[in-house]
Each structure stands twice: as C-alpha cells, then as structure tokens.
Tab-separated table of C-alpha atoms and ligand atoms in Angstrom:
chain	number	residue	atom	x	y	z
A	1	MET	CA	45.978	89.157	-113.021
A	2	TYR	CA	43.235	87.468	-111.023
A	3	SER	CA	45.140	84.245	-110.477
A	4	GLN	CA	48.259	86.135	-109.456
A	5	LYS	CA	46.288	87.899	-106.759
A	6	ARG	CA	44.926	84.583	-105.520
A	7	TYR	CA	48.414	83.140	-105.482
A	8	CYS	CA	49.638	86.060	-103.366
A	9	MET	CA	46.759	85.612	-100.953
A	10	LYS	CA	47.544	81.927	-100.592
A	11	MET	CA	51.215	82.596	-99.977
A	12	PHE	CA	50.360	85.247	-97.442
A	13	THR	CA	48.004	82.920	-95.554
A	14	LEU	CA	50.613	80.182	-95.596
A	15	LEU	CA	53.199	82.595	-94.237
A	16	LEU	CA	50.851	83.769	-91.521
A	17	VAL	CA	50.003	80.221	-90.434
A	18	SER	CA	53.688	79.219	-90.346
A	19	ALA	CA	54.592	82.301	-88.344
A	20	GLY	CA	51.751	81.512	-85.938
A	21	LEU	CA	52.947	77.936	-85.502
A	22	ILE	CA	56.538	79.014	-84.919
A	23	ALA	CA	55.397	81.607	-82.392
A	24	LEU	CA	53.296	78.960	-80.606
A	25	TYR	CA	56.267	76.595	-80.539
A	26	VAL	CA	58.623	79.253	-79.141
A	27	LEU	CA	56.013	80.294	-76.584
A	28	ARG	CA	55.510	76.686	-75.547
A	29	ASN	CA	59.210	76.027	-75.066
A	30	TRP	CA	59.605	79.233	-73.128
A	31	TYR	CA	56.596	78.349	-70.996
A	32	LEU	CA	57.735	74.799	-70.306
A	33	LYS	CA	61.269	75.821	-69.374
A	34	ARG	CA	60.789	75.790	-65.645
A	35	PRO	CA	63.468	76.162	-63.002
A	36	ARG	CA	64.644	73.002	-61.304
A	37	CYS	CA	65.350	72.280	-57.659
A	38	LYS	CA	69.127	72.627	-57.441
A	39	SER	CA	69.596	71.352	-53.898
A	40	ASN	CA	72.120	68.524	-53.563
A	41	ALA	CA	70.713	67.488	-50.178
A	42	LYS	CA	71.130	63.802	-49.354
A	43	LEU	CA	68.534	62.115	-47.162
A	44	HIS	CA	70.250	58.979	-45.820
A	45	GLY	CA	68.821	58.157	-42.412
A	46	LYS	CA	65.824	60.455	-42.984
A	47	THR	CA	62.206	59.449	-43.311
A	48	VAL	CA	59.669	61.168	-45.541
A	49	ILE	CA	55.953	60.665	-46.129
A	50	VAL	CA	54.421	61.480	-49.513
A	51	THR	CA	50.622	61.267	-49.775
A	52	GLY	CA	49.124	60.188	-53.097
A	53	SER	CA	52.508	58.971	-54.327
A	54	ASN	CA	51.364	56.112	-56.561
A	55	THR	CA	51.064	58.388	-59.609
A	56	GLY	CA	51.516	61.917	-60.966
A	57	ILE	CA	53.501	64.529	-59.094
A	58	GLY	CA	53.527	62.444	-55.893
A	59	LYS	CA	55.269	59.579	-57.647
A	60	THR	CA	57.990	61.714	-59.241
A	61	THR	CA	58.493	63.419	-55.862
A	62	ALA	CA	58.902	60.011	-54.196
A	63	ILE	CA	61.369	58.938	-56.902
A	64	ASP	CA	63.583	61.971	-56.322
A	65	LEU	CA	63.494	61.654	-52.526
A	66	SER	CA	64.333	57.962	-52.643
A	67	ARG	CA	67.182	58.652	-55.064
A	68	ARG	CA	68.585	60.934	-52.336
A	69	GLY	CA	68.572	57.991	-49.931
A	70	ALA	CA	65.466	58.711	-47.866
A	71	ARG	CA	63.210	56.095	-46.376
A	72	VAL	CA	60.011	56.870	-48.292
A	73	ILE	CA	56.581	56.088	-46.871
A	74	MET	CA	54.079	55.833	-49.719
A	75	ALA	CA	50.842	56.998	-48.104
A	76	CYS	CA	48.266	55.789	-50.634
A	77	ARG	CA	44.721	54.491	-50.593
A	78	ASP	CA	45.085	51.678	-53.109
A	79	LYS	CA	47.558	48.926	-52.225
A	80	GLN	CA	47.833	47.518	-55.732
A	81	ARG	CA	48.506	50.870	-57.386
A	82	ALA	CA	50.988	51.734	-54.650
A	83	GLU	CA	52.868	48.427	-54.904
A	84	ALA	CA	53.164	48.867	-58.677
A	85	ALA	CA	54.666	52.339	-58.144
A	86	ILE	CA	56.983	51.045	-55.410
A	87	SER	CA	58.389	48.385	-57.690
A	88	ASP	CA	59.026	51.080	-60.371
A	89	ILE	CA	60.717	53.339	-57.812
A	90	LYS	CA	62.926	50.590	-56.404
A	91	LYS	CA	63.989	49.615	-59.923
A	92	GLU	CA	64.672	53.199	-60.914
A	93	THR	CA	66.539	54.345	-57.792
A	94	GLY	CA	68.027	51.186	-56.301
A	95	ASN	CA	66.674	52.290	-52.921
A	96	ASN	CA	64.794	49.472	-51.216
A	97	GLU	CA	63.458	51.552	-48.348
A	98	VAL	CA	60.238	52.468	-50.084
A	99	VAL	CA	57.215	51.186	-48.210
A	100	PHE	CA	53.444	51.261	-48.597
A	101	MET	CA	51.287	52.418	-45.709
A	102	GLU	CA	47.534	52.621	-46.303
A	103	LEU	CA	46.008	56.094	-46.144
A	104	ASP	CA	42.584	57.102	-47.441
A	105	LEU	CA	42.309	60.842	-46.864
A	106	GLY	CA	38.564	60.597	-47.461
A	107	SER	CA	38.198	58.729	-44.157
A	108	LEU	CA	39.199	60.336	-40.859
A	109	GLN	CA	39.308	56.825	-39.372
A	110	SER	CA	41.854	55.831	-42.001
A	111	VAL	CA	43.932	58.945	-41.290
A	112	ARG	CA	43.933	58.096	-37.587
A	113	SER	CA	44.943	54.497	-38.110
A	114	PHE	CA	47.654	55.548	-40.583
A	115	ALA	CA	49.103	57.927	-37.980
A	116	GLU	CA	48.898	55.264	-35.284
A	117	THR	CA	50.654	52.655	-37.423
A	118	PHE	CA	53.265	55.147	-38.556
A	119	LEU	CA	54.068	56.427	-35.062
A	120	LYS	CA	54.348	52.861	-33.749
A	121	SER	CA	56.468	51.411	-36.536
A	122	GLU	CA	58.677	54.322	-37.630
A	123	PHE	CA	61.190	56.279	-35.598
A	124	ARG	CA	61.620	59.466	-37.562
A	125	LEU	CA	59.707	61.951	-39.660
A	126	ASP	CA	61.773	64.585	-41.436
A	127	ILE	CA	59.552	65.686	-44.313
A	128	LEU	CA	55.787	65.362	-44.697
A	129	VAL	CA	54.562	66.028	-48.237
A	130	ASN	CA	50.804	66.645	-48.395
A	131	ASN	CA	50.465	65.988	-52.111
A	132	ALA	CA	47.324	63.922	-52.742
A	133	GLY	CA	44.419	65.741	-54.311
A	134	LEU	CA	41.434	65.234	-56.544
A	135	MET	CA	38.603	66.997	-58.304
A	136	LYS	CA	35.676	64.610	-57.869
A	137	GLY	CA	32.108	65.020	-56.633
A	138	GLY	CA	30.332	63.231	-53.810
A	139	LYS	CA	31.004	62.949	-50.088
A	140	THR	CA	33.726	61.310	-48.010
A	141	LYS	CA	33.084	58.461	-45.572
A	142	ASN	CA	32.451	61.142	-42.930
A	143	GLY	CA	29.790	62.919	-44.997
A	144	VAL	CA	32.053	65.846	-45.825
A	145	GLY	CA	32.345	67.164	-49.390
A	146	MET	CA	34.885	64.925	-51.196
A	147	ILE	CA	37.149	67.677	-52.519
A	148	PHE	CA	37.246	69.626	-49.265
A	149	GLY	CA	37.519	66.371	-47.287
A	150	VAL	CA	40.458	64.866	-49.177
A	151	ASN	CA	42.388	67.957	-50.275
A	152	HIS	CA	42.114	69.838	-46.991
A	153	LEU	CA	40.531	68.041	-44.039
A	154	GLY	CA	42.326	64.696	-44.352
A	155	HIS	CA	45.690	66.450	-44.672
A	156	PHE	CA	44.820	68.749	-41.784
A	157	LEU	CA	44.203	65.818	-39.430
A	158	LEU	CA	47.209	63.905	-40.749
A	159	THR	CA	49.554	66.824	-40.127
A	160	VAL	CA	48.196	67.571	-36.660
A	161	LEU	CA	48.578	63.926	-35.621
A	162	LEU	CA	52.203	63.877	-36.792
A	163	LEU	CA	53.308	67.234	-35.373
A	164	ASP	CA	54.922	65.889	-32.211
A	165	ARG	CA	57.072	63.509	-34.233
A	166	LEU	CA	58.050	66.321	-36.606
A	167	LYS	CA	59.068	68.442	-33.608
A	168	GLU	CA	61.158	65.606	-32.142
A	169	CYS	CA	62.971	65.262	-35.470
A	170	SER	CA	63.435	68.980	-36.189
A	171	PRO	CA	64.647	70.647	-38.300
A	172	SER	CA	61.806	69.159	-40.290
A	173	ARG	CA	59.271	70.346	-42.851
A	174	VAL	CA	55.637	70.131	-43.899
A	175	VAL	CA	55.119	70.741	-47.627
A	176	THR	CA	51.567	71.143	-48.930
A	177	VAL	CA	50.775	71.037	-52.639
A	178	THR	CA	48.124	73.621	-53.444
A	179	SER	CA	47.419	75.311	-56.780
A	180	LYS	CA	47.288	78.710	-58.411
A	181	ALA	CA	43.561	77.925	-58.647
A	182	HIS	CA	43.360	79.013	-54.992
A	183	GLU	CA	43.111	82.558	-56.374
A	184	TYR	CA	39.537	81.758	-57.456
A	185	GLY	CA	38.642	80.203	-54.109
A	186	LYS	CA	36.750	81.554	-51.153
A	187	ILE	CA	35.859	80.161	-47.755
A	188	ASP	CA	32.109	80.191	-47.135
A	189	PHE	CA	31.737	79.111	-43.503
A	190	ASN	CA	27.923	79.180	-43.792
A	191	CYS	CA	27.947	76.666	-46.592
A	192	LEU	CA	30.525	74.626	-44.689
A	193	SER	CA	28.339	74.431	-41.599
A	194	THR	CA	25.153	73.475	-43.497
A	195	HIS	CA	26.597	71.178	-46.218
A	196	LYS	CA	29.928	70.181	-44.678
A	197	ASP	CA	31.269	71.506	-47.961
A	198	LEU	CA	32.439	74.808	-49.358
A	199	ALA	CA	29.984	74.875	-52.298
A	200	VAL	CA	27.153	72.839	-53.781
A	201	GLY	CA	26.708	71.310	-57.256
A	202	GLU	CA	28.452	68.629	-59.307
A	203	SER	CA	28.972	70.170	-62.768
A	204	ASP	CA	32.562	70.493	-64.033
A	205	TRP	CA	32.374	74.166	-63.155
A	206	ALA	CA	31.021	73.508	-59.646
A	207	LEU	CA	33.750	70.930	-59.044
A	208	PHE	CA	36.417	73.353	-60.219
A	209	LYS	CA	35.064	75.964	-57.818
A	210	LYS	CA	35.142	73.466	-54.954
A	211	TYR	CA	38.673	72.569	-55.997
A	212	SER	CA	39.735	76.248	-55.833
A	213	HIS	CA	38.120	76.585	-52.423
A	214	SER	CA	39.975	73.506	-51.160
A	215	LYS	CA	43.257	74.864	-52.504
A	216	LEU	CA	42.630	78.155	-50.697
A	217	CYS	CA	42.169	76.012	-47.568
A	218	ASN	CA	45.632	74.519	-48.234
A	219	MET	CA	47.051	78.055	-48.331
A	220	LEU	CA	45.332	79.207	-45.142
A	221	PHE	CA	46.261	75.956	-43.392
A	222	THR	CA	49.941	76.547	-44.151
A	223	HIS	CA	49.655	80.174	-43.062
A	224	GLU	CA	48.174	79.240	-39.678
A	225	LEU	CA	50.460	76.224	-39.235
A	226	ALA	CA	53.555	78.405	-39.644
A	227	LYS	CA	52.383	80.592	-36.772
A	228	ARG	CA	51.697	77.623	-34.544
A	229	LEU	CA	55.146	76.238	-35.332
A	230	GLU	CA	57.100	79.396	-34.536
A	231	GLY	CA	60.153	78.586	-32.426
A	232	THR	CA	60.026	74.836	-33.083
A	233	ASN	CA	62.397	74.455	-36.061
A	234	VAL	CA	59.556	72.751	-37.924
A	235	THR	CA	58.773	74.853	-40.988
A	236	CYS	CA	56.023	74.627	-43.583
A	237	TYR	CA	55.447	75.736	-47.154
A	238	SER	CA	52.695	75.660	-49.763
A	239	LEU	CA	53.279	75.557	-53.495
A	240	CYS	CA	51.779	75.355	-56.939
A	241	PRO	CA	53.470	72.725	-59.126
A	242	GLY	CA	52.465	74.482	-62.380
A	243	ALA	CA	50.329	72.909	-65.115
A	244	VAL	CA	51.345	69.256	-65.165
A	245	LYS	CA	50.303	66.256	-67.283
A	246	THR	CA	48.915	63.823	-64.667
A	247	GLU	CA	45.738	61.916	-63.876
A	248	ILE	CA	44.191	64.890	-62.054
A	249	GLY	CA	41.497	65.311	-64.740
A	250	ARG	CA	40.428	61.663	-64.627
A	251	TYR	CA	37.006	62.369	-63.079
A	252	SER	CA	36.116	65.287	-65.401
A	253	SER	CA	33.480	64.857	-68.125
A	254	SER	CA	34.610	63.438	-71.468
A	255	LEU	CA	33.634	66.700	-73.177
A	256	TRP	CA	36.020	68.619	-70.953
A	257	CYS	CA	38.755	66.015	-71.467
A	258	MET	CA	38.346	66.253	-75.252
A	259	MET	CA	38.449	70.029	-75.208
A	260	SER	CA	41.468	70.254	-72.954
A	261	ALA	CA	43.504	67.476	-74.599
A	262	PRO	CA	45.331	69.642	-77.193
A	263	ILE	CA	46.219	72.306	-74.615
A	264	LEU	CA	47.326	69.608	-72.219
A	265	SER	CA	49.679	67.916	-74.652
A	266	LEU	CA	51.157	71.224	-75.841
A	267	PHE	CA	51.433	73.317	-72.707
A	268	TYR	CA	51.487	70.990	-69.716
A	269	MET	CA	54.835	69.847	-68.358
A	270	ASP	CA	55.720	66.268	-67.452
A	271	ALA	CA	55.375	65.028	-63.885
A	272	GLU	CA	59.123	65.097	-63.261
A	273	SER	CA	59.253	68.845	-63.949
A	274	GLY	CA	56.013	69.134	-62.001
A	275	ALA	CA	57.737	67.870	-58.839
A	276	GLN	CA	60.502	70.511	-58.825
A	277	THR	CA	58.825	73.112	-56.632
A	278	THR	CA	57.683	70.446	-54.149
A	279	LEU	CA	61.308	69.270	-53.976
A	280	TYR	CA	62.529	72.848	-53.599
A	281	CYS	CA	60.229	73.379	-50.597
A	282	ALA	CA	61.240	70.035	-49.104
A	283	LEU	CA	64.999	70.365	-49.586
A	284	GLN	CA	66.278	73.854	-50.356
A	285	GLU	CA	68.691	75.036	-47.690
A	286	GLY	CA	68.076	78.434	-46.131
A	287	ILE	CA	64.369	78.936	-46.825
A	288	GLU	CA	63.400	78.391	-43.170
A	289	PRO	CA	62.719	82.124	-42.596
A	290	LEU	CA	60.061	81.823	-45.330
A	291	SER	CA	57.992	79.336	-43.305
A	292	GLY	CA	54.290	79.762	-44.172
A	293	CYS	CA	55.021	81.198	-47.621
A	294	TYR	CA	53.736	80.121	-51.032
A	295	PHE	CA	56.066	79.021	-53.833
A	296	SER	CA	55.911	78.313	-57.521
A	297	CYS	CA	58.610	77.872	-60.185
A	298	CYS	CA	61.043	77.156	-57.301
A	299	ALA	CA	60.646	80.680	-55.921
A	300	VAL	CA	58.615	82.393	-53.245
A	301	GLN	CA	55.538	84.222	-54.568
A	302	LYS	CA	53.369	87.059	-53.385
A	303	VAL	CA	49.866	86.004	-52.339
A	304	ASN	CA	46.539	87.815	-52.278
A	305	ALA	CA	45.269	89.107	-48.949
A	306	ASP	CA	42.593	86.418	-48.618
A	307	ALA	CA	45.159	83.617	-48.862
A	308	LYS	CA	46.932	84.929	-45.740
A	309	ASP	CA	43.991	86.319	-43.793
A	310	ASP	CA	44.841	85.703	-40.116
A	311	ALA	CA	41.241	85.595	-38.887
A	312	VAL	CA	39.947	83.290	-41.634
A	313	ALA	CA	42.959	80.992	-41.264
A	314	LYS	CA	42.397	80.718	-37.509
A	315	LYS	CA	38.687	80.064	-37.942
A	316	LEU	CA	39.339	77.438	-40.622
A	317	TRP	CA	41.717	75.688	-38.215
A	318	GLU	CA	39.087	75.662	-35.474
A	319	VAL	CA	36.280	74.491	-37.792
A	320	SER	CA	38.602	71.766	-39.096
A	321	GLU	CA	39.289	70.602	-35.538
A	322	ILE	CA	35.550	70.350	-34.905
A	323	LEU	CA	34.948	68.447	-38.163
A	324	CYS	CA	37.718	66.028	-37.149
A	325	GLY	CA	36.134	65.540	-33.734
A	326	MET	CA	39.127	67.070	-31.980
A	327	SER	CA	37.354	69.685	-29.918
B	1	NAP	N1	48.385	68.410	-62.408
B	1	NAP	C1	48.314	69.720	-62.293
B	1	NAP	O1	48.347	70.442	-63.286
B	1	NAP	C2	48.193	70.362	-60.937
B	1	NAP	C3	48.137	71.763	-60.867
B	1	NAP	C4	48.038	72.364	-59.618
B	1	NAP	C5	48.024	71.572	-58.475
B	1	NAP	N2	48.053	70.206	-58.564
B	1	NAP	C6	48.033	69.419	-57.322
B	1	NAP	O2	49.064	68.457	-57.331
B	1	NAP	C7	48.723	67.393	-56.442
B	1	NAP	C8	48.998	66.060	-57.113
B	1	NAP	O3	48.091	65.905	-58.194
B	1	NAP	P1	48.444	65.203	-59.577
B	1	NAP	O4	48.302	66.233	-60.632
B	1	NAP	O5	49.694	64.429	-59.478
B	1	NAP	O6	47.145	64.242	-59.724
B	1	NAP	P2	46.985	62.662	-59.866
B	1	NAP	O7	47.895	62.146	-60.932
B	1	NAP	O8	45.516	62.451	-60.038
B	1	NAP	O9	47.455	62.091	-58.459
B	1	NAP	C9	46.701	62.333	-57.314
B	1	NAP	C10	47.101	61.374	-56.204
B	1	NAP	O10	46.255	61.624	-55.063
B	1	NAP	C11	45.759	60.383	-54.616
B	1	NAP	N3	44.487	60.474	-53.906
B	1	NAP	C12	43.295	60.921	-54.374
B	1	NAP	N4	42.352	60.760	-53.442
B	1	NAP	C13	42.943	60.200	-52.366
B	1	NAP	C14	42.494	59.778	-51.084
B	1	NAP	N5	41.196	59.860	-50.719
B	1	NAP	N6	43.384	59.259	-50.211
B	1	NAP	C15	44.676	59.119	-50.569
B	1	NAP	N7	45.163	59.491	-51.760
B	1	NAP	C16	44.302	60.014	-52.655
B	1	NAP	C17	45.612	59.553	-55.883
B	1	NAP	O11	45.491	58.188	-55.548
B	1	NAP	P3	44.684	57.157	-56.530
B	1	NAP	O12	45.542	56.921	-57.705
B	1	NAP	O13	44.483	55.939	-55.685
B	1	NAP	O14	43.379	57.826	-56.878
B	1	NAP	C18	46.915	59.909	-56.576
B	1	NAP	O15	47.960	59.166	-56.044
B	1	NAP	C19	47.257	67.612	-56.066
B	1	NAP	O16	47.185	68.172	-54.778
B	1	NAP	C20	46.775	68.605	-57.100
B	1	NAP	O17	45.715	69.386	-56.616
B	1	NAP	C21	48.140	69.588	-59.775
B	2	NAG	C1	66.316	75.224	-33.276
B	2	NAG	O1	67.578	75.159	-33.948
B	2	NAG	C2	68.566	75.993	-33.395
B	2	NAG	C3	69.778	75.950	-34.315
B	2	NAG	O2	70.169	74.621	-34.580
B	2	NAG	C4	68.866	75.529	-31.960
B	2	NAG	O3	69.842	76.361	-31.386
B	2	NAG	C5	67.572	75.582	-31.144
B	2	NAG	O4	67.789	75.060	-29.864
B	2	NAG	C6	66.468	74.786	-31.819
B	2	NAG	N1	65.222	75.000	-31.141
B	2	NAG	C7	64.390	73.993	-30.813
B	2	NAG	C8	63.134	74.381	-30.103
B	2	NAG	O5	64.633	72.832	-31.078
C-alpha cells in the first residue's frame, strides 16, 4: 500500500517535471521565433557606417549590409579586433569594400577626427548605424560618465558632424540601436550638470540604471533628430534588437554572469537574428513616414510619454551640444 503510494508520487513528480520542461522548450521556441527583415534592397554604390561592428549585433549587421553590396565603414575603436572581423566579413560575403576607420566614441576628439577623415576620403553616406554600446563604469577621456558618453554623447556628435553628408546623399537614414531598458531610464539634468553623468555608483545595479538612462537618451535623440530633419529626406529610427547573445555583459561581475548564463543560453537569440530590426530600419521600403519612431521585432512600437517628451528631448540636445563644445 505504502510503496504503491510512493510510486504514484514519484510518477506524478516525473510527469510534472517533464511537462514543465516541454512547456519551457515550447515557450523558448516561440520566444526566439522573431520576424526577419524581408527587404530585398541591394546597396551597390552605397556607403554605410556601422559603429561597434567588430563583434555582436554590429558585426552581423555589417555582414548583411556588405552581402547586399554596400561599401561598409567599420567604425571601431580597436584596429586588431576590427581587422579580424573584416577578414571574416570579406570571406563570408565576397565583398572587398569593407574598411576599418578608427572611432572611439569615448573620446570627442576621436569622433571629430573620424568625421574629418571620413568626409575627406569618402564620397557618400547612405546609412549611419549607431550601434556601439557598453555597460561599463568609469569616465570617458572627456570626463563624462562612460555609459552616457559612449552610448549617447559620442553618437550624438558623430551624427551631427555627418548630417550635411547625409542630406547631400538623401534619401538616407540614421539608425540608432537603443534597448527596451530605456523604459527604466530617466534624464536627471541636475546629476548631469554636477557629475557629467546621469547617475552615480558602480554596482551592477547602478550600471544597469545608467545604461537605461543612456538608452532613453538614444530614444529622445532620435525623437528630436526626426524633427530637425523634417523636409530633408533624411529619416531616422531607434530600435531594440531584443535579447541577444553577445559580449554586452563582458564588464559585469562574475556573479551576475554566472546567474544569467542559463537564461542567456536558453532565451537569448543569436547575433544574426539580433540584427534583423536594425536591418529593417536601415532598409525597409516605405517606412519614411515613421521617421523618429521606435521599432522592435521588425515593427513600429508604441513608446511611453517620457521617451518622446518634446521639451526633454530639446533640452537633451542642447546640453549635448554644450558637452561637445559646440555652443
Ligand atoms: N545584446 C543585447 O541583448 C542587447 C539588448 C538591447 C540592446 N542592445 C544594444 O545593441 C548594441 C550592440 O551591442 P551588442 O549586444 O552587440 O554588444 P557587444 O557584443 O558588446 O558589442 C558592442 C560593440 O560596441 C563597441 N564599443 C564599445 N565601446 C566603444 C567605444 N568607446 N567606441 C567605439 N566602439 C565601442 C565594442 O567594441 P570593442 O569590442 O572594441 O569593445 C563592440 O564592437 C548596443 O547599443 C547595445 O546597447 C543589446
Ligand atoms: C525629397 O524627395 C522627394 C521625392 O523624391 C523630392 O521630390 C524632393 O525634392 C526631395 N526633397 C529634398 C529636400 O531633397
């Protein structure tokens, strides 16, 4: 009697665990089945810039764009890492017009000299992909918080310096990779004026908060940029790539890495899938009326009021100009 009851319990537990695993597997496959960019656009004779393209989502974006025939400028801070990626891309796509141009977004001087070199040596700019990003403490070479400095300010200056060329080559696009994490961000102009950063602290949690703030900056930047570009045939978009297996967590503590590893391997998509919404924003025909909008899963998304706040976006633009020494 007793042993039969135990046997039933065991069988029941086994059944429950199996059902749980199957459910998890189905959920995972459903979750990872993301839409793909269906555009057949070819890019022969066009020039694109992808920042942070030596690895992760930037690299798979560069691969796709070079497969379409574009001249791809790999705007990266580390020559060796970039050259290694370039040789992979050339091998994989057969396109030899993939070139390294040094860009460290954590140095405004580097952004300026990148823009100068680019404008002197290249004739076109059809698509600018502001992709680079990190979640790392410390300050940039200009004494600005690293996350705010690289994710927002460097890309802000880069885009502004390239706008005239984008206008000359219109229709053209500016695509900025942000994150759903922007929903947790806020823009604290007081903190920004005292610390040249949007928050203080260096714990994993503090860095994540700074990261969300910087991604909200990406949203507001795109919102304001779209207004400034009205009537030019240059359009701009922001997007979340989804949860993607890349090197983005490389500066996080080992405890965090250990804890997140199982979730990462189960639920995060590969970098090729992770590039699809970037590619959609860069290539999809007919989305021009949606300039300034936010996309994910290859579709336009609604955004919270604070990610499209006209006054905050305008002020952020002006503060960014000051921090870049432009006014
Ligand atoms: N992975 C995700 O789940 C996820 C989710 C939402 C949004 N995103 C966004 O997607 C974008 C790409 O990230 P990823 O996941 O592909 O990360 P990743 O694998 O770490 O790649 C980031 C790229 O940015 C470059 N970079 C970092 N600091 C730079 C600087 N100061 N100057 C120039 N380049 C710099 C890196 O260059 P080095 O190799 O030289 O450091 C690298 O090429 C980021 O904007 C990120 O915020 C990612
Ligand atoms: C924008 O594109 C339209 C359609 O091609 C064209 O008629 C118009 O002149 C362009 N405007 C500018 C400012 O280039």
